[in-house]
mmCIF file of C-alpha atoms and ligand atoms in Angstrom:
data_model
loop_
_atom_site.group_PDB
_atom_site.id
_atom_site.type_symbol
_atom_site.label_atom_id
_atom_site.label_comp_id
_atom_site.label_asym_id
_atom_site.label_seq_id
_atom_site.Cartn_x
_atom_site.Cartn_y
_atom_site.Cartn_z
ATOM 1 C CA MET B 422 57.384 47.235 -36.369
ATOM 2 C CA ALA B 423 54.551 45.094 -37.637
ATOM 3 C CA LEU B 424 53.852 45.217 -41.335
ATOM 4 C CA LEU B 425 50.366 44.701 -42.729
ATOM 5 C CA VAL B 426 49.841 43.142 -46.189
ATOM 6 C CA VAL B 427 46.614 42.607 -48.106
ATOM 7 C CA GLY B 428 46.530 40.611 -51.353
ATOM 8 C CA SER B 429 46.150 37.206 -52.913
ATOM 9 C CA VAL B 430 46.876 33.802 -51.334
ATOM 10 C CA ALA B 431 46.579 31.414 -54.213
ATOM 11 C CA TYR B 432 47.313 28.101 -55.788
ATOM 12 C CA ASP B 433 49.489 28.462 -58.882
ATOM 13 C CA ALA B 434 50.307 26.196 -61.811
ATOM 14 C CA LEU B 435 53.678 27.208 -63.259
ATOM 15 C CA GLU B 436 55.587 26.261 -66.425
ATOM 16 C CA SER B 437 58.991 27.450 -67.451
ATOM 17 C CA PRO B 438 61.781 25.940 -69.601
ATOM 18 C CA TYR B 439 63.173 24.527 -66.318
ATOM 19 C CA GLY B 440 60.123 22.543 -65.330
ATOM 20 C CA LYS B 441 56.447 22.532 -64.350
ATOM 21 C CA VAL B 442 54.322 22.383 -61.209
ATOM 22 C CA ASP B 443 50.561 21.783 -61.291
ATOM 23 C CA ARG B 444 49.529 23.243 -58.022
ATOM 24 C CA THR B 445 51.670 25.077 -55.541
ATOM 25 C CA LEU B 446 51.071 27.660 -52.872
ATOM 26 C CA GLY B 447 51.445 31.174 -54.381
ATOM 27 C CA GLY B 448 49.758 34.530 -54.429
ATOM 28 C CA ALA B 449 51.189 38.036 -54.166
ATOM 29 C CA ALA B 450 50.533 38.350 -50.420
ATOM 30 C CA THR B 451 52.142 34.947 -49.810
ATOM 31 C CA TYR B 452 55.446 35.845 -51.508
ATOM 32 C CA PHE B 453 55.388 39.258 -49.829
ATOM 33 C CA ALA B 454 54.721 37.908 -46.338
ATOM 34 C CA VAL B 455 57.316 35.096 -46.507
ATOM 35 C CA ALA B 456 59.986 37.519 -47.789
ATOM 36 C CA ALA B 457 59.129 40.315 -45.363
ATOM 37 C CA ARG B 458 59.024 37.949 -42.346
ATOM 38 C CA PHE B 459 62.832 37.657 -42.500
ATOM 39 C CA PHE B 460 62.927 41.330 -41.371
ATOM 40 C CA THR B 461 59.863 42.014 -39.285
ATOM 41 C CA PRO B 462 56.530 40.661 -37.893
ATOM 42 C CA VAL B 463 53.875 40.464 -40.625
ATOM 43 C CA SER B 464 50.064 40.483 -40.433
ATOM 44 C CA LEU B 465 48.197 39.089 -43.431
ATOM 45 C CA VAL B 466 44.745 39.930 -44.807
ATOM 46 C CA ALA B 467 43.508 37.644 -47.575
ATOM 47 C CA ILE B 468 40.868 35.036 -48.436
ATOM 48 C CA VAL B 469 41.140 31.279 -49.052
ATOM 49 C CA GLY B 470 38.660 28.562 -49.885
ATOM 50 C CA ASP B 471 37.926 25.254 -48.177
ATOM 51 C CA ASP B 472 40.596 23.566 -50.368
ATOM 52 C CA PHE B 473 43.366 25.523 -48.553
ATOM 53 C CA SER B 474 45.456 22.763 -46.994
ATOM 54 C CA GLU B 475 46.812 22.524 -43.440
ATOM 55 C CA LYS B 476 50.282 22.059 -44.905
ATOM 56 C CA ASP B 477 50.067 25.400 -46.640
ATOM 57 C CA GLU B 478 48.591 27.108 -43.599
ATOM 58 C CA ALA B 479 51.675 25.802 -41.733
ATOM 59 C CA VAL B 480 53.844 27.848 -44.106
ATOM 60 C CA PHE B 481 52.447 30.948 -42.390
ATOM 61 C CA ARG B 482 52.057 29.546 -38.864
ATOM 62 C CA SER B 483 55.581 28.050 -38.715
ATOM 63 C CA ARG B 484 57.000 31.510 -39.518
ATOM 64 C CA ALA B 485 54.707 33.244 -37.010
ATOM 65 C CA ILE B 486 53.091 35.246 -39.812
ATOM 66 C CA ASP B 487 49.834 36.492 -38.225
ATOM 67 C CA ILE B 488 46.905 34.971 -40.182
ATOM 68 C CA GLU B 489 44.049 36.152 -37.966
ATOM 69 C CA GLY B 490 43.073 38.209 -41.025
ATOM 70 C CA LEU B 491 43.059 35.197 -43.379
ATOM 71 C CA GLU B 492 39.344 34.686 -44.088
ATOM 72 C CA ARG B 493 38.028 31.283 -45.018
ATOM 73 C CA ALA B 494 35.058 31.052 -47.368
ATOM 74 C CA PRO B 495 33.125 28.161 -48.924
ATOM 75 C CA GLY B 496 34.548 27.448 -52.395
ATOM 76 C CA LYS B 497 37.961 27.260 -53.934
ATOM 77 C CA CYS B 498 41.107 29.335 -53.477
ATOM 78 C CA PHE B 499 42.164 31.849 -56.147
ATOM 79 C CA PHE B 500 43.907 29.852 -58.902
ATOM 80 C CA TRP B 501 46.416 31.229 -61.386
ATOM 81 C CA ALA B 502 48.345 29.468 -64.145
ATOM 82 C CA GLY B 503 51.247 30.963 -66.103
ATOM 83 C CA ARG B 504 53.846 29.925 -68.674
ATOM 84 C CA TYR B 505 57.235 31.576 -69.232
ATOM 85 C CA SER B 506 59.123 31.948 -72.505
ATOM 86 C CA GLU B 507 62.574 30.475 -73.155
ATOM 87 C CA ASN B 508 64.345 33.625 -71.840
ATOM 88 C CA LEU B 509 61.991 33.877 -68.841
ATOM 89 C CA ASN B 510 61.214 37.517 -69.708
ATOM 90 C CA ASP B 511 57.785 36.966 -71.209
ATOM 91 C CA ARG B 512 54.882 35.315 -69.480
ATOM 92 C CA VAL B 513 51.431 34.316 -70.611
ATOM 93 C CA THR B 514 48.622 33.920 -68.137
ATOM 94 C CA LEU B 515 46.832 30.652 -68.985
ATOM 95 C CA THR B 516 44.161 30.747 -66.281
ATOM 96 C CA THR B 517 42.863 33.153 -63.704
ATOM 97 C CA ASP B 518 40.076 31.645 -61.589
ATOM 98 C CA LEU B 519 39.065 34.214 -59.014
ATOM 99 C CA ASN B 520 36.919 31.714 -57.034
ATOM 100 C CA VAL B 521 36.498 32.980 -53.423
ATOM 101 C CA PHE B 522 38.576 36.033 -54.325
ATOM 102 C CA ALA B 523 35.567 37.343 -56.348
ATOM 103 C CA GLU B 524 33.644 38.023 -53.115
ATOM 104 C CA PHE B 525 36.606 39.275 -51.099
ATOM 105 C CA LYS B 526 35.811 42.178 -48.761
ATOM 106 C CA PRO B 527 38.899 42.670 -46.636
ATOM 107 C CA ARG B 528 38.178 43.091 -42.895
ATOM 108 C CA LEU B 529 41.010 44.061 -40.595
ATOM 109 C CA PRO B 530 41.076 42.382 -37.145
ATOM 110 C CA GLU B 531 41.186 45.079 -34.438
ATOM 111 C CA LYS B 532 44.806 44.458 -33.608
ATOM 112 C CA TYR B 533 45.860 45.052 -37.226
ATOM 113 C CA ARG B 534 44.312 48.554 -37.274
ATOM 114 C CA SER B 535 47.217 50.270 -35.606
ATOM 115 C CA SER B 536 49.727 49.053 -38.305
ATOM 116 C CA LYS B 537 52.310 51.689 -39.184
ATOM 117 C CA TYR B 538 53.659 50.000 -42.328
ATOM 118 C CA VAL B 539 51.114 48.850 -44.884
ATOM 119 C CA PHE B 540 51.506 47.122 -48.220
ATOM 120 C CA LEU B 541 48.554 46.880 -50.599
ATOM 121 C CA ALA B 542 49.472 44.071 -52.997
ATOM 122 C CA ASN B 543 47.866 43.776 -56.398
ATOM 123 C CA ILE B 544 44.081 43.672 -55.874
ATOM 124 C CA ALA B 545 41.148 45.880 -56.938
ATOM 125 C CA PRO B 546 41.990 49.501 -56.063
ATOM 126 C CA ASP B 547 38.739 50.081 -54.194
ATOM 127 C CA LEU B 548 39.608 47.149 -51.865
ATOM 128 C CA GLN B 549 43.092 48.586 -51.393
ATOM 129 C CA ARG B 550 41.554 51.903 -50.342
ATOM 130 C CA ASP B 551 39.069 50.168 -48.085
ATOM 131 C CA VAL B 552 41.941 48.488 -46.209
ATOM 132 C CA LEU B 553 43.759 51.792 -45.807
ATOM 133 C CA HIS B 554 40.624 53.382 -44.431
ATOM 134 C CA GLN B 555 40.356 50.662 -41.777
ATOM 135 C CA VAL B 556 43.831 51.521 -40.471
ATOM 136 C CA LYS B 557 43.609 54.027 -37.614
ATOM 137 C CA GLY B 558 45.391 57.294 -38.186
ATOM 138 C CA LYS B 559 47.932 57.703 -40.946
ATOM 139 C CA PRO B 560 50.413 54.876 -41.329
ATOM 140 C CA LYS B 561 54.084 55.821 -41.258
ATOM 141 C CA LEU B 562 54.445 54.308 -44.733
ATOM 142 C CA ALA B 563 51.785 53.009 -47.113
ATOM 143 C CA ALA B 564 52.897 51.392 -50.356
ATOM 144 C CA MET B 565 50.968 49.659 -53.140
ATOM 145 C CA ASP B 566 51.287 47.594 -56.265
ATOM 146 C CA THR B 567 48.883 47.412 -59.200
ATOM 147 C CA MET B 568 48.780 45.955 -62.693
ATOM 148 C CA ASN B 569 47.687 46.706 -66.295
ATOM 149 C CA TYR B 570 44.267 45.122 -65.614
ATOM 150 C CA TRP B 571 43.340 47.807 -63.046
ATOM 151 C CA ILE B 572 45.034 50.632 -64.974
ATOM 152 C CA GLU B 573 42.780 49.759 -67.943
ATOM 153 C CA ARG B 574 39.552 48.803 -66.189
ATOM 154 C CA SER B 575 39.440 50.776 -62.931
ATOM 155 C CA ASN B 576 41.495 53.848 -63.728
ATOM 156 C CA ALA B 577 39.352 56.290 -61.721
ATOM 157 C CA GLU B 578 39.287 53.983 -58.669
ATOM 158 C CA LEU B 579 43.010 53.479 -59.012
ATOM 159 C CA ARG B 580 43.716 57.228 -59.113
ATOM 160 C CA GLU B 581 41.569 57.707 -55.984
ATOM 161 C CA THR B 582 43.590 55.077 -54.148
ATOM 162 C CA LEU B 583 46.906 56.553 -55.354
ATOM 163 C CA LYS B 584 46.024 59.796 -53.512
ATOM 164 C CA HIS B 585 46.399 57.942 -50.203
ATOM 165 C CA VAL B 586 49.763 56.096 -50.580
ATOM 166 C CA ASP B 587 53.345 57.185 -50.177
ATOM 167 C CA ILE B 588 55.058 54.635 -52.449
ATOM 168 C CA LEU B 589 53.912 53.080 -55.722
ATOM 169 C CA MET B 590 55.856 49.897 -56.684
ATOM 170 C CA ILE B 591 55.113 48.729 -60.199
ATOM 171 C CA ASN B 592 56.956 47.361 -63.225
ATOM 172 C CA ASP B 593 58.232 49.474 -66.102
ATOM 173 C CA SER B 594 55.444 48.738 -68.588
ATOM 174 C CA GLU B 595 52.799 49.564 -65.961
ATOM 175 C CA THR B 596 54.669 52.773 -65.100
ATOM 176 C CA ARG B 597 54.515 53.829 -68.771
ATOM 177 C CA GLN B 598 50.883 52.802 -69.150
ATOM 178 C CA LEU B 599 49.729 54.664 -65.993
ATOM 179 C CA SER B 600 51.574 57.907 -66.789
ATOM 180 C CA SER B 601 51.303 57.811 -70.619
ATOM 181 C CA GLU B 602 55.026 58.693 -70.581
ATOM 182 C CA HIS B 603 57.689 56.445 -72.057
ATOM 183 C CA ASN B 604 60.593 58.044 -70.241
ATOM 184 C CA LEU B 605 60.626 56.744 -66.691
ATOM 185 C CA LEU B 606 61.731 60.058 -65.068
ATOM 186 C CA ARG B 607 58.968 61.934 -66.806
ATOM 187 C CA ALA B 608 56.618 59.123 -65.838
ATOM 188 C CA ALA B 609 57.699 59.547 -62.219
ATOM 189 C CA ARG B 610 56.940 63.253 -62.275
ATOM 190 C CA SER B 611 53.476 62.551 -63.626
ATOM 191 C CA ILE B 612 52.856 59.831 -60.994
ATOM 192 C CA PHE B 613 53.937 62.192 -58.158
ATOM 193 C CA LYS B 614 51.027 64.477 -59.197
ATOM 194 C CA MET B 615 48.674 61.507 -58.585
ATOM 195 C CA GLY B 616 49.699 61.187 -54.908
ATOM 196 C CA PRO B 617 52.718 58.985 -54.190
ATOM 197 C CA SER B 618 55.961 60.791 -53.319
ATOM 198 C CA THR B 619 58.127 57.805 -54.173
ATOM 199 C CA LEU B 620 58.039 55.562 -57.224
ATOM 200 C CA VAL B 621 59.792 52.214 -57.314
ATOM 201 C CA VAL B 622 60.004 50.739 -60.804
ATOM 202 C CA LYS B 623 60.640 46.978 -60.913
ATOM 203 C CA ARG B 624 62.546 46.109 -64.106
ATOM 204 C CA GLY B 625 62.997 42.327 -63.844
ATOM 205 C CA GLU B 626 66.483 41.219 -64.900
ATOM 206 C CA TYR B 627 67.459 44.900 -65.256
ATOM 207 C CA GLY B 628 67.011 45.632 -61.568
ATOM 208 C CA ALA B 629 64.930 48.374 -59.968
ATOM 209 C CA MET B 630 64.877 52.149 -59.835
ATOM 210 C CA LEU B 631 63.659 54.402 -57.046
ATOM 211 C CA VAL B 632 62.663 58.028 -57.813
ATOM 212 C CA ASP B 633 61.752 60.590 -55.179
ATOM 213 C CA LYS B 634 62.437 64.223 -54.287
ATOM 214 C CA HIS B 635 66.076 63.367 -53.488
ATOM 215 C CA GLY B 636 66.656 62.048 -57.001
ATOM 216 C CA VAL B 637 67.167 58.587 -58.462
ATOM 217 C CA PHE B 638 68.672 55.422 -56.984
ATOM 218 C CA CYS B 639 69.171 52.235 -59.035
ATOM 219 C CA VAL B 640 69.993 48.686 -58.026
ATOM 220 C CA PRO B 641 70.882 45.862 -60.381
ATOM 221 C CA ALA B 642 69.210 42.456 -60.313
ATOM 222 C CA PHE B 643 71.586 39.945 -58.760
ATOM 223 C CA PRO B 644 73.289 38.162 -61.663
ATOM 224 C CA LEU B 645 72.142 34.528 -61.606
ATOM 225 C CA GLU B 646 73.395 31.834 -63.930
ATOM 226 C CA GLU B 647 70.238 29.738 -63.806
ATOM 227 C CA PRO B 648 67.060 31.496 -62.806
ATOM 228 C CA HIS B 649 64.227 28.952 -62.795
ATOM 229 C CA ASP B 650 60.935 30.727 -62.265
ATOM 230 C CA PRO B 651 60.273 34.499 -62.048
ATOM 231 C CA THR B 652 56.862 34.068 -60.368
ATOM 232 C CA GLY B 653 56.577 36.240 -57.295
ATOM 233 C CA ALA B 654 59.880 38.049 -57.857
ATOM 234 C CA GLY B 655 58.155 41.440 -57.739
ATOM 235 C CA ASP B 656 56.180 40.575 -54.603
ATOM 236 C CA SER B 657 59.316 39.202 -52.916
ATOM 237 C CA PHE B 658 61.115 42.416 -53.876
ATOM 238 C CA ALA B 659 58.303 44.370 -52.222
ATOM 239 C CA GLY B 660 58.469 42.081 -49.172
ATOM 240 C CA GLY B 661 62.234 42.635 -48.764
ATOM 241 C CA PHE B 662 61.831 46.408 -49.372
ATOM 242 C CA MET B 663 58.928 46.991 -46.958
ATOM 243 C CA GLY B 664 60.167 44.380 -44.484
ATOM 244 C CA TYR B 665 63.498 46.100 -44.209
ATOM 245 C CA LEU B 666 61.890 49.488 -43.661
ATOM 246 C CA ALA B 667 59.393 48.220 -41.091
ATOM 247 C CA GLY B 668 62.098 46.197 -39.295
ATOM 248 C CA SER B 669 64.469 49.132 -39.068
ATOM 249 C CA GLY B 670 61.740 51.708 -38.432
ATOM 250 C CA GLY B 671 63.277 53.929 -41.093
ATOM 251 C CA SER B 672 62.007 55.776 -44.126
ATOM 252 C CA ASN B 673 64.754 58.297 -44.873
ATOM 253 C CA ASP B 674 66.890 58.339 -47.989
ATOM 254 C CA ALA B 675 69.631 56.024 -46.612
ATOM 255 C CA ALA B 676 66.991 53.542 -45.377
ATOM 256 C CA LEU B 677 65.192 53.594 -48.714
ATOM 257 C CA ARG B 678 68.465 52.822 -50.548
ATOM 258 C CA ARG B 679 69.175 49.842 -48.278
ATOM 259 C CA ALA B 680 65.564 48.712 -48.695
ATOM 260 C CA MET B 681 66.103 48.683 -52.490
ATOM 261 C CA VAL B 682 69.077 46.346 -52.025
ATOM 262 C CA TYR B 683 67.140 44.005 -49.699
ATOM 263 C CA GLY B 684 64.263 44.036 -52.172
ATOM 264 C CA SER B 685 66.563 43.007 -54.971
ATOM 265 C CA VAL B 686 68.144 40.348 -52.761
ATOM 266 C CA MET B 687 64.751 38.776 -51.960
ATOM 267 C CA GLY B 688 63.620 38.972 -55.590
ATOM 268 C CA SER B 689 66.767 37.179 -56.661
ATOM 269 C CA PHE B 690 66.253 34.333 -54.237
ATOM 270 C CA ALA B 691 62.626 33.949 -55.360
ATOM 271 C CA VAL B 692 63.590 33.214 -58.952
ATOM 272 C CA GLU B 693 66.273 30.638 -58.142
ATOM 273 C CA LYS B 694 63.780 27.779 -57.741
ATOM 274 C CA PHE B 695 60.162 27.070 -58.595
ATOM 275 C CA GLY B 696 57.406 28.862 -56.695
ATOM 276 C CA LEU B 697 58.211 29.592 -53.044
ATOM 277 C CA GLU B 698 60.729 26.791 -52.683
ATOM 278 C CA ARG B 699 63.869 28.832 -52.375
ATOM 279 C CA LEU B 700 62.324 31.367 -49.967
ATOM 280 C CA LEU B 701 61.041 28.559 -47.756
ATOM 281 C CA HIS B 702 64.557 27.147 -47.300
ATOM 282 C CA LEU B 703 66.366 30.445 -47.087
ATOM 283 C CA LYS B 704 68.494 31.445 -44.054
ATOM 284 C CA LYS B 705 68.951 34.993 -42.754
ATOM 285 C CA SER B 706 72.738 34.559 -43.078
ATOM 286 C CA GLU B 707 72.292 33.965 -46.842
ATOM 287 C CA ILE B 708 70.288 37.200 -47.169
ATOM 288 C CA HIS B 709 72.978 39.241 -45.439
ATOM 289 C CA ALA B 710 75.746 37.555 -47.408
ATOM 290 C CA ARG B 711 73.999 38.405 -50.671
ATOM 291 C CA ALA B 712 73.426 42.020 -49.539
ATOM 292 C CA ARG B 713 77.183 42.297 -48.908
ATOM 293 C CA HIS B 714 77.782 40.812 -52.340
ATOM 294 C CA PHE B 715 75.543 43.549 -53.776
ATOM 295 C CA SER B 716 77.641 46.165 -52.145
ATOM 296 C CA LYS B 717 80.736 44.689 -53.848
ATOM 297 C CA LEU B 718 78.905 44.429 -57.170
ATOM 298 C CA THR B 719 78.199 48.127 -57.293
ATOM 299 C CA GLN B 720 81.356 49.601 -55.705
ATOM 300 C CA PHE B 721 83.847 51.546 -57.800
ATOM 301 C CA LYS B 722 86.410 54.294 -57.450
ATOM 302 C CA LEU B 723 86.601 57.442 -59.478
HETATM 303 P P1 AMP Q 887 54.186 38.271 -59.916
HETATM 304 O O1 AMP Q 887 55.074 37.225 -60.495
HETATM 305 O O2 AMP Q 887 54.915 39.265 -59.031
HETATM 306 O O3 AMP Q 887 53.299 38.957 -60.900
HETATM 307 O O4 AMP Q 887 53.207 37.540 -58.880
HETATM 308 C C1 AMP Q 887 52.699 36.294 -59.207
HETATM 309 C C2 AMP Q 887 51.673 35.915 -58.150
HETATM 310 O O5 AMP Q 887 50.531 36.775 -58.234
HETATM 311 C C3 AMP Q 887 51.189 34.499 -58.365
HETATM 312 O O6 AMP Q 887 51.520 33.707 -57.257
HETATM 313 C C4 AMP Q 887 49.672 34.608 -58.551
HETATM 314 O O7 AMP Q 887 48.948 33.724 -57.739
HETATM 315 C C5 AMP Q 887 49.336 36.056 -58.193
HETATM 316 N N1 AMP Q 887 48.408 36.671 -59.147
HETATM 317 C C6 AMP Q 887 48.376 36.497 -60.511
HETATM 318 N N2 AMP Q 887 47.337 37.198 -61.050
HETATM 319 C C7 AMP Q 887 46.773 37.894 -60.009
HETATM 320 C C8 AMP Q 887 45.675 38.826 -59.923
HETATM 321 N N3 AMP Q 887 44.942 39.209 -60.983
HETATM 322 N N4 AMP Q 887 45.357 39.306 -58.695
HETATM 323 C C9 AMP Q 887 46.049 38.939 -57.605
HETATM 324 N N5 AMP Q 887 47.075 38.056 -57.634
HETATM 325 C C10 AMP Q 887 47.440 37.566 -58.798
#
């Protein structure tokens, strides 16, 4: 089933101990769409400026990612620059230039409005809600991401948006900040009162944890000897997770568990090389092989 994503399509400048790129295609919706497209058709809603190149547009077109909802506006694309520490766990944002993103008012093409699976990547919570309102009826599954910026500056808007989604996918520090609880299980209980019935906590090199009414399910991060660049790992995780669910049409407990594994698989590929590079050269067979590897990694007898 088609999966709708709204979020940033950007140019990124990235620096890690493994190298540096000055300008490369990035953005949360880009990582999400490229990762999810391995599992299901994807429709994208985002905005770019007149500096958005044909070569980068071809990244979407060549994968048959639907970009009818990719608006073009006079001005420059969203630009983000970040630098990672020696152990790749800490990141400083060097630049965030909103550019055309500052005026973004997402408009869904008619054919997107019947989407049953929706992912609201990290953008202003009122825009996330606006997208959800443009979808006809109730989607089978609506999930969203957010970040400390919105938790701090648009808390009331964020809480209003949370009332309308099924799954919240955020990292551990954001989970603690949003819930004012340090313990993640207590945090989940507090977040369920805000609206979502499922919480997925992304924990970087420590994997990810899903909490819902059935209990808790954890996946490790795939052990890599030489991760190069964590940019987009969370969005690729979300793409693998939602892509798997939309592609299989499922949302029950067993499907959610497999989705966690495919999320972790896609996140692990994203960090292997700089920017999108690894995802752009990935084969489906490699995804399934790594998922099987995950199953071996976590099997044991009692
Ligand atoms: P992640 O590593 O999962 O946090 O995602 C990194 C991607 O998010 C980069 O490609 C950036 O272009 C994009 N990004 C960074 N800051 C923002 C922001 N404030 N709003 C939307 N997208 C952002």
